[in-house]
Short mmCIF file of C-alpha atoms in Angstrom, two decimals:
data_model
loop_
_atom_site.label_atom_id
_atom_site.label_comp_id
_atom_site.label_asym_id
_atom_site.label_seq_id
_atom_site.Cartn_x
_atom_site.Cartn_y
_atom_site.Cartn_z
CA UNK R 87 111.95 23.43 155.02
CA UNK R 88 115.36 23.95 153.15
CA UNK R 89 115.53 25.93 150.08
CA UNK R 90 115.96 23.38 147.84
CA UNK R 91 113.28 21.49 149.27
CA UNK R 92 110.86 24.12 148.77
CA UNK R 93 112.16 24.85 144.80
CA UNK R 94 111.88 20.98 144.36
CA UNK R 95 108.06 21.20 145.51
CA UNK R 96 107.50 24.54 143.74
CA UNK R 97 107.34 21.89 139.95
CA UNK R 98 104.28 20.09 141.37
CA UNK R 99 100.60 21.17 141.09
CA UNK R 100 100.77 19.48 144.59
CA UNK R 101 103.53 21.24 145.85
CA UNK R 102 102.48 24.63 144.63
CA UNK R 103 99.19 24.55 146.52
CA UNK R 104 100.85 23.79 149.92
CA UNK R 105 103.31 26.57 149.47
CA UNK R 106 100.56 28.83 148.62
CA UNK R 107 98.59 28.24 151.69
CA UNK R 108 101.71 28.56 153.50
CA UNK R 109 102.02 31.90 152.38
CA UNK R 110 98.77 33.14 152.28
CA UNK R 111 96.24 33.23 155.19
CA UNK R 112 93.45 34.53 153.63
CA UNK R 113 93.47 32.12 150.24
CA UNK R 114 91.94 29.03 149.93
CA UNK R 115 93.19 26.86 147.14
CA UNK R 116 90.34 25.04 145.12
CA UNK R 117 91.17 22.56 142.38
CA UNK R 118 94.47 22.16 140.80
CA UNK R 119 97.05 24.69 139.66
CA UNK R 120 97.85 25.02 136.63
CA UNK R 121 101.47 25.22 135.25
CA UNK R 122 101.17 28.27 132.68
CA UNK R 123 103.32 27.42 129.28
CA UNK R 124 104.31 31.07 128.63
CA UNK R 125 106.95 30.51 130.97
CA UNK R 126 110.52 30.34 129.59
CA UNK R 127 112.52 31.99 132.00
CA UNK R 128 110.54 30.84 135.44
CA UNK R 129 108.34 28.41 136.51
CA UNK R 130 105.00 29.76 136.74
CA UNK R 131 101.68 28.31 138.00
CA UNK R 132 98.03 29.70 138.26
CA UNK R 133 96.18 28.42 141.30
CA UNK R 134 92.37 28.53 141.55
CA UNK R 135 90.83 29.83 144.92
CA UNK R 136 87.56 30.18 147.06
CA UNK R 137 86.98 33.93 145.82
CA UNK R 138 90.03 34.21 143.38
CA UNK R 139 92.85 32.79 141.73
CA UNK R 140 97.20 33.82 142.01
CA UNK R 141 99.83 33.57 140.25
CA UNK R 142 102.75 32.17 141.39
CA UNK R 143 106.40 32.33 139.80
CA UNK R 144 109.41 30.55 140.96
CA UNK R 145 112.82 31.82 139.60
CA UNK R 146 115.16 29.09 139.72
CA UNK R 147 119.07 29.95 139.32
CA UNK R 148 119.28 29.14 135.24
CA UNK R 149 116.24 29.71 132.91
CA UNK R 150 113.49 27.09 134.00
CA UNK R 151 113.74 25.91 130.17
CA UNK R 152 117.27 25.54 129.70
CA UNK R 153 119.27 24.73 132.96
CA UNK R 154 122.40 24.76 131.64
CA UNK R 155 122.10 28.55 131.10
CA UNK R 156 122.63 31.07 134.33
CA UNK R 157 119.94 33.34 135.72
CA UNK R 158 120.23 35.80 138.49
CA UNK R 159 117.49 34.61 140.63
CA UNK R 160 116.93 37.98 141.87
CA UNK R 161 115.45 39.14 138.82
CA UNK R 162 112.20 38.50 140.57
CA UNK R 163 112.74 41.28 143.49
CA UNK R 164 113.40 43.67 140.79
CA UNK R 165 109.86 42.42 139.51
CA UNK R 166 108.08 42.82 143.09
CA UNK R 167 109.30 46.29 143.00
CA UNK R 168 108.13 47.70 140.16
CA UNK R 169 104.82 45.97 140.78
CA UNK R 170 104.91 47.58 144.44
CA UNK R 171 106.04 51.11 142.88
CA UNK R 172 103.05 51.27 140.52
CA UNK R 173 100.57 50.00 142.59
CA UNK R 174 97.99 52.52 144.00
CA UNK R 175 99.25 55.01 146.32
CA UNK R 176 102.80 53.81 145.95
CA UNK R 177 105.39 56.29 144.62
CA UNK R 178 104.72 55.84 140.51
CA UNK R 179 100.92 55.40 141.04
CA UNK R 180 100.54 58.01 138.46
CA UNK R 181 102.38 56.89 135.66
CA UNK R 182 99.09 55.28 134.19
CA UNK R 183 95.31 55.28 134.99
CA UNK R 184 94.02 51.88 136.33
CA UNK R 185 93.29 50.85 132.55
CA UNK R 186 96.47 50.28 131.96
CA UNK R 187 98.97 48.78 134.60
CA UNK R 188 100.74 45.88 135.73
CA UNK R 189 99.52 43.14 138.51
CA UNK R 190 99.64 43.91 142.45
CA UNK R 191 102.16 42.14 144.30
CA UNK R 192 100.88 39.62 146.72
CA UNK R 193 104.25 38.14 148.27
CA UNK R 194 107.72 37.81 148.05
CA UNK R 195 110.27 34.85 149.19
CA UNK R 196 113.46 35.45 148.44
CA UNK R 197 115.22 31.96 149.54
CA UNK R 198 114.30 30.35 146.92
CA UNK R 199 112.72 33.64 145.37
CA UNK R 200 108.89 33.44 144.53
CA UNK R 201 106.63 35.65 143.89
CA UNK R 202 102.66 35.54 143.60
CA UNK R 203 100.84 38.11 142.29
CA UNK R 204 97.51 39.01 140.88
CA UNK R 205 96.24 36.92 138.18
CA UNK R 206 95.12 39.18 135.59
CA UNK R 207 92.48 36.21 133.79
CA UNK R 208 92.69 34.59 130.74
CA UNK R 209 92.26 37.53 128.40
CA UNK R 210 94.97 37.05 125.25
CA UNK R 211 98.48 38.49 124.70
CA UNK R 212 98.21 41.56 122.32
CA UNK R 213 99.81 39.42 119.52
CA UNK R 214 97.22 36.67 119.72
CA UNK R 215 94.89 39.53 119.74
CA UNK R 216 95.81 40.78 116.78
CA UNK R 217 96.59 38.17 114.78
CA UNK R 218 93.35 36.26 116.06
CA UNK R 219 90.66 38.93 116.79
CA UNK R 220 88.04 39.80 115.14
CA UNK R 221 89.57 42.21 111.99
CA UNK R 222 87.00 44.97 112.58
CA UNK R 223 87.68 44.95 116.44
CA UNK R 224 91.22 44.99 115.89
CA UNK R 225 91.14 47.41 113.67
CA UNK R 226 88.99 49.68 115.26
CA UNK R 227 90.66 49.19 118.56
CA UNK R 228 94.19 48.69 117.55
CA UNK R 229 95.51 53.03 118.16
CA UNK R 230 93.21 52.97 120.66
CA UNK R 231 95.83 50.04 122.88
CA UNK R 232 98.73 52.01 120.94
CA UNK R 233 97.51 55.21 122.64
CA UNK R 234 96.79 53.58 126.25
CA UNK R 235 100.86 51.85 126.11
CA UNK R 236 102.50 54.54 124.59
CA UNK R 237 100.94 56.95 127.09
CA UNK R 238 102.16 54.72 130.10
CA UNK R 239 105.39 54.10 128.59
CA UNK R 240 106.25 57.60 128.17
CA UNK R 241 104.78 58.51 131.37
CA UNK R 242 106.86 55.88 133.10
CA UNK R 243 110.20 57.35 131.36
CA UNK R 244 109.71 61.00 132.08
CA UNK R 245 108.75 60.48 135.42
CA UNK R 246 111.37 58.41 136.57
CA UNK R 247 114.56 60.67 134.72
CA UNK R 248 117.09 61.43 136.80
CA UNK R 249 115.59 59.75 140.35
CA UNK R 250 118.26 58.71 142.22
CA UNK R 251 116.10 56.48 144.52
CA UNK R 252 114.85 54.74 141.11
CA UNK R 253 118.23 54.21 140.01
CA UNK R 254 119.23 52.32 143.49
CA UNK R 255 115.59 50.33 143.69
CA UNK R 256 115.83 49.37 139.80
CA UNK R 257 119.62 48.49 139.54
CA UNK R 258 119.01 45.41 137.48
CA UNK R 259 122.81 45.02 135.88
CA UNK R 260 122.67 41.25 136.38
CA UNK R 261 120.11 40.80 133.59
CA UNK R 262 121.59 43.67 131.26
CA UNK R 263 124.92 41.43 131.71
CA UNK R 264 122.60 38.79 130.61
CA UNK R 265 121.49 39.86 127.61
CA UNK R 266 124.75 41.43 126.58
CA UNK R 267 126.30 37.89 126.54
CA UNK R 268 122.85 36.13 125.14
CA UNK R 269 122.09 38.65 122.57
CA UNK R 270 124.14 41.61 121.26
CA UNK R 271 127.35 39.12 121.61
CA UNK R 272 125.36 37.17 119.54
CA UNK R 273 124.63 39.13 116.77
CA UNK R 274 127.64 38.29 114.65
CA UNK R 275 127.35 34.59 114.64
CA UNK R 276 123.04 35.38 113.90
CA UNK R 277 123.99 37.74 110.82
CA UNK R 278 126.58 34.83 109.45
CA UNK R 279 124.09 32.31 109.48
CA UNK R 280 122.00 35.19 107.39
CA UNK R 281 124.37 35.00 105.20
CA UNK R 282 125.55 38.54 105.55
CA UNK R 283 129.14 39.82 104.86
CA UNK R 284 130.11 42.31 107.08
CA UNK R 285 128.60 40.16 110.29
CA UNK R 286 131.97 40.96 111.85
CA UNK R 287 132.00 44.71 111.69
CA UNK R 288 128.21 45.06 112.78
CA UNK R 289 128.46 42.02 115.28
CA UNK R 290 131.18 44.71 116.69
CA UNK R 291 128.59 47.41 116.98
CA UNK R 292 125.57 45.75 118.87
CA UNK R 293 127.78 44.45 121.41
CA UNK R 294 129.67 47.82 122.12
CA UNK R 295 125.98 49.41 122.95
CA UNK R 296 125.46 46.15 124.89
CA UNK R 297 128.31 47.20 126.48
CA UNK R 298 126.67 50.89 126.77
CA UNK R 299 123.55 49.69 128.22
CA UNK R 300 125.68 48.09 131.00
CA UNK R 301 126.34 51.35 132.89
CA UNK R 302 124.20 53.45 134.98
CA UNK R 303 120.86 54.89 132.82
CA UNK R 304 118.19 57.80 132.69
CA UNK R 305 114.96 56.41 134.03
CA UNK R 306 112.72 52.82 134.63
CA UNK R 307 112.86 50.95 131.81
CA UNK R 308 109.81 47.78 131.87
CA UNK R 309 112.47 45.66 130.03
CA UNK R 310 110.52 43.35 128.28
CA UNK R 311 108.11 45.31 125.55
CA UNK R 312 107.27 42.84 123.28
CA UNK R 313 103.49 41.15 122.95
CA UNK R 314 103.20 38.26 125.56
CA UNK R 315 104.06 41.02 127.99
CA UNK R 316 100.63 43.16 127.35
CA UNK R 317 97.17 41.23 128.08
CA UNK R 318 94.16 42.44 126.79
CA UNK R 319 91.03 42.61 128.19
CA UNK R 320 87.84 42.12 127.30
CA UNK R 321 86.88 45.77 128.32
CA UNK R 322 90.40 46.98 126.33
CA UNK R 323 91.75 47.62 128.89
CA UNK R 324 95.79 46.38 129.84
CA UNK R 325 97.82 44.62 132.25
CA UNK R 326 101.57 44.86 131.37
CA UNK R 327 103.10 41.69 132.79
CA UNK R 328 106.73 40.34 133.29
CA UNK R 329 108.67 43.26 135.24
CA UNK R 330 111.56 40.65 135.43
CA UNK R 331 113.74 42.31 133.13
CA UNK R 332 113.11 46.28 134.17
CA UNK R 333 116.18 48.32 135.08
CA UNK R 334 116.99 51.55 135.57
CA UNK R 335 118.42 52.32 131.80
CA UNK R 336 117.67 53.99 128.81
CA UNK R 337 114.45 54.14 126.65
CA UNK R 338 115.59 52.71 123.63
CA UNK R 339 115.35 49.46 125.54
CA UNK R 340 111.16 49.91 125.44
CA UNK R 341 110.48 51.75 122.50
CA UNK R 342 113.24 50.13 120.09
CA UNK R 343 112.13 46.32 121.43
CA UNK R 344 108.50 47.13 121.22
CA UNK R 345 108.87 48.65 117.41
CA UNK R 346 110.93 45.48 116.60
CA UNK R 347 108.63 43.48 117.27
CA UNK R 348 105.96 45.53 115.65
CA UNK R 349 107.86 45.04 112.48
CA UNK R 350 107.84 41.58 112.83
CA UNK R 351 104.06 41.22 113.84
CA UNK R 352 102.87 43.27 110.65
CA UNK R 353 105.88 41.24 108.44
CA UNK R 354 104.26 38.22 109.05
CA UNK R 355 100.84 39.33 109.52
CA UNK R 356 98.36 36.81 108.46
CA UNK R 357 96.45 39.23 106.20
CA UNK R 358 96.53 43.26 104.96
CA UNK R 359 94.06 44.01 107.31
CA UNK R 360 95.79 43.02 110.72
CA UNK R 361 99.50 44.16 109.19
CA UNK R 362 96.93 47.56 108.79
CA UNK R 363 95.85 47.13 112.11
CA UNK R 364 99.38 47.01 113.03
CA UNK R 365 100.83 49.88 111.48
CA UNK R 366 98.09 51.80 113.24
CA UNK R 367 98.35 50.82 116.88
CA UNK R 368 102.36 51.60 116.06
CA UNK R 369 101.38 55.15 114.91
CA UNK R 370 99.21 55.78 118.06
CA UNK R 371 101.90 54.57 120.35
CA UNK R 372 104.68 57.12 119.00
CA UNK R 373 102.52 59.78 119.29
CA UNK R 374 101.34 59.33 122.20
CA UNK R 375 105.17 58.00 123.58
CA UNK R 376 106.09 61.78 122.70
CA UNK R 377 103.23 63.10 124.40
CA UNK R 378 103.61 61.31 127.44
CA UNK R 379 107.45 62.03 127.53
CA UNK R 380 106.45 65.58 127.72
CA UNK R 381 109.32 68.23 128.15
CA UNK R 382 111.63 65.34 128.86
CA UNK R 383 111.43 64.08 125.06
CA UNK R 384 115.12 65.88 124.18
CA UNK R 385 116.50 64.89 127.06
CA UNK R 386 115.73 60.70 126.82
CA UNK R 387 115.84 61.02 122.89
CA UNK R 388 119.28 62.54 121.54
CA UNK R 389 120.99 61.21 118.50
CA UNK R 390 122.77 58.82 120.35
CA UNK R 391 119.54 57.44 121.81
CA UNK R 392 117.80 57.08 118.10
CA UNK R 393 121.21 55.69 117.24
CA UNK R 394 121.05 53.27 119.61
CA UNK R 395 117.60 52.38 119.01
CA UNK R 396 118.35 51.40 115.59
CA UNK R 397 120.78 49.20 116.89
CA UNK R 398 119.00 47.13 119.15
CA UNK R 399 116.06 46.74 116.38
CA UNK R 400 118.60 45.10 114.54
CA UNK R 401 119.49 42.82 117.29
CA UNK R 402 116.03 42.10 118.23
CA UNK R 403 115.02 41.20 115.20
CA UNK R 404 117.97 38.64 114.76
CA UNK R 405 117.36 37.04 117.96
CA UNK R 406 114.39 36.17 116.97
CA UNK R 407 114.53 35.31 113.30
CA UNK R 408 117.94 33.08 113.51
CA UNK R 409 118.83 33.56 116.95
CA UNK R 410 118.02 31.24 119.95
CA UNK R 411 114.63 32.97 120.59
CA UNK R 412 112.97 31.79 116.92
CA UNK R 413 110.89 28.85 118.61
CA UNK R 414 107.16 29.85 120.00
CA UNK R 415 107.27 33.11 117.38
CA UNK R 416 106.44 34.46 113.89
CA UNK R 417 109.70 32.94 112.49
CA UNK R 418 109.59 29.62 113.86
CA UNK R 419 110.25 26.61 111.93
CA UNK R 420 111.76 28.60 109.25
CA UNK R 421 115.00 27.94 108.23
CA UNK R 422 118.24 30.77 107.50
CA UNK R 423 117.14 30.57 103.54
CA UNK R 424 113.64 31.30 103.78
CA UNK R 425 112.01 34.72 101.88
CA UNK R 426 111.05 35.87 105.00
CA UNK R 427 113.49 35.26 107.50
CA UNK R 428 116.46 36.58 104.46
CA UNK R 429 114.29 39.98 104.43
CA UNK R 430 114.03 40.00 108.63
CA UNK R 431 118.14 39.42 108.50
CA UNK R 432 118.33 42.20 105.48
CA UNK R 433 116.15 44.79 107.38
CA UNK R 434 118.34 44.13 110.71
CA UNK R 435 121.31 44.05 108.87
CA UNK R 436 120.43 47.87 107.47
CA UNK R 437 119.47 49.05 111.12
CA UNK R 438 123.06 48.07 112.31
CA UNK R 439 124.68 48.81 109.20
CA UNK R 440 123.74 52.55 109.12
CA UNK R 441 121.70 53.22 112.07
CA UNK R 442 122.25 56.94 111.88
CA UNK R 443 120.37 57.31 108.98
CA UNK R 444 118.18 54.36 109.87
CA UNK R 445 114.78 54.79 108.97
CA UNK R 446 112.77 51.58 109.69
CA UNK R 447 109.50 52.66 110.25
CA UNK R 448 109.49 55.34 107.11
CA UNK R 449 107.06 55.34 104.26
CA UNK R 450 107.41 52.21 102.61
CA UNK R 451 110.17 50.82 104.71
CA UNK R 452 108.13 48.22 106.19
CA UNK R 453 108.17 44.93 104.59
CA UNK R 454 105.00 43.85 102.95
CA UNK R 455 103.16 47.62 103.89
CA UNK R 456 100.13 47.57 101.82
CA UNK R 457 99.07 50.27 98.82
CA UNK R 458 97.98 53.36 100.21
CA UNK R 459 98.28 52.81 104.07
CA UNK R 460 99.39 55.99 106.11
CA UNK R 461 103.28 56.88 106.48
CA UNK R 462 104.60 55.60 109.57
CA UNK R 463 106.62 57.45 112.34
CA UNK R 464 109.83 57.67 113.13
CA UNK R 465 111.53 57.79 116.48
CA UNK R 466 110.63 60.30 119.10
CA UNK R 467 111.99 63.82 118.08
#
């Protein structure tokens, strides 16, 4: 069957199931799959079976939501990889105990590229968890997850600095150009539309470490740190999903998106307690980041690093609060004016503006941080 034959059956339940017992000789479809709405960038199904159910993900040439806009395809063997490297005995097995760690790779087609993989149940994103859970659960268990991602994350950076075979497998430069023209070129027109003055001037900066983040990096970055990409299981345990966007790069690409959006969960937290809850899964995962980066911590995090960090908060943080990612998150709906969306644009606005001396996650620097809670940390030093 033709290529675009097989993408054209790839958006039917129908369609899915055939291709998947196609594929797979020992899988036996039951029922109907199901086409997952977290998917923005792909098309991506979960098909029951006999003894277990797959995921599936088809990576069309655009993203599956907005056609008009370019996608390198290919994204999804950089995916495949990393869920091949970190699977058990495979070269990065290591990085993380088996209570933390992304899905195993099933199978691969790379005309048109799919890939199915473990499906990792039904168990919520971490920001449904938190904002949804139980508030003594998530409290209690809230550093506890901070610990268990930080760990891995740092783990994954220091073991991967400097590997030349990582840098070849995890060359991912098609998606960095992506979200150099997407986001950090955006960042001007987002800060006008905040209402801020010097948009120019700071629009300049995010794009020149766009720019930056173009070139050849230090280790495996995952590429997409923000809360839909870490499940939570019933046992606490994690599966980190979404490899799409890895690339061998630098850190500031995990640990600035992840605290970003950190900011943003406990800025529109639904009540003190889970912006509490928050703060303290935040604290556990810096701590333990450091930890796990070991004797490589100087190396990954210079002043150019917690420079650049600052940087892309800023940009994160736009892209979601007036850029083309508000829809599906804590900003949506809200127009430029709002209370909350001026103080997101304010508080990116001061990461860009002076990101030297940037201090976003300082005592009292977090928007709405309740009476008494502890300090928070700064960047890896």
């Amino acid at each position: 069957m033709s290529e675009p034959d097989t993408a054209a059956r790839l958006t039917t339940p129908e369609g899915v199931r055939a291709y998947v017992r196609g594929r797979l000789e020992d899988f036996h479809p039951t029922g109907t799959p199901t086409r997952l709405p977290e998917g923005n960038l792909n098309v991506v199904w979960r098909v029951p079976g006999a003894d277990r159910s797959v995921i599936l993900k088809y990576a069309p040439p655009h993203i599956a939501v907005d056609p008009e806009t370019p996608l390198d395809p290919s994204r999804l063997t950089i995916e495949a990889r990393c869920l091949e490297a970190l699977s058990p005995s495979a070269r990065l097995a290591g990085v993380g105990p088996s209570s933390v760690r992304p899905p195993r790779r099933i199978d691969l087609q790379t005309e048109p590229h799919v890939l199915i993989m473990e499906d990792c149940g039904n168990g919520p994103t971490l920001g449904r968890w938190l904002w949804e859970g139980e508030e003594t659960t998530v409290r209690d268990k809230a550093p506890t997850i901070g610990r268990r991602l930080g760990e891995f994350i740092g783990r994954l950076h220091r073991t991967t600095l400097n590997d030349p075979d990582c840098a070849t497998a995890f060359d991912n430069r098609p998606m960095q150009e992506t979200r150099l023209a997407v986001q950090y070129r955006g960042v001007a027109d987002m800060l006008r539309v905040g209402g801020v003055d010097d948009a120019v001037m700071l629009g300049e900066r995010a794009v020149a470490l766009g720019e930056e983040l173009r070139s050849p990096g230090r280790c495996l970055t995952m590429g997409d740190l923000w809360p839909p990409s870490v499940l939570v299981r019933g046992d606490g345990d994690l599966r980190i999903i979404d490899w799409e966007l890895a690339h061998y790069g630098r850190p500031l690409q995990d640990v600035a998106h992840w605290l970003a959006h950190l900011w943003m969960q406990r800025h529109r937290a639904p009540s003190e307690a889970v912006a509490d809850a928050i703060a303290g899964h935040r604290d556990a995962f810096l701590t333990a980041y450091a930890e796990g980066l070991g004797a490589a911590r100087d190396e990954l995090w210079d002043d150019a690093e917690r420079r650049g960090a600052a940087i892309h908060i800023g940009a994160e943080i736009l892209v979601r609060a007036v850029g083309p990612f508000q829809a599906g998150y804590v900003y949506a709906g809200l127009d430029a004016d709002h209370p909350a969306v001026q103080e997101a644009v304010a508080t990116a606005a001061a990461c860009l503006r002076a990101p030297a001396a940037a201090d976003l996650f300082g005592p009292g620097a977090t928007a709405g941080q309740s009476q008494g809670s502890a300090p928070a940390r700064r960047f890896p030093r």
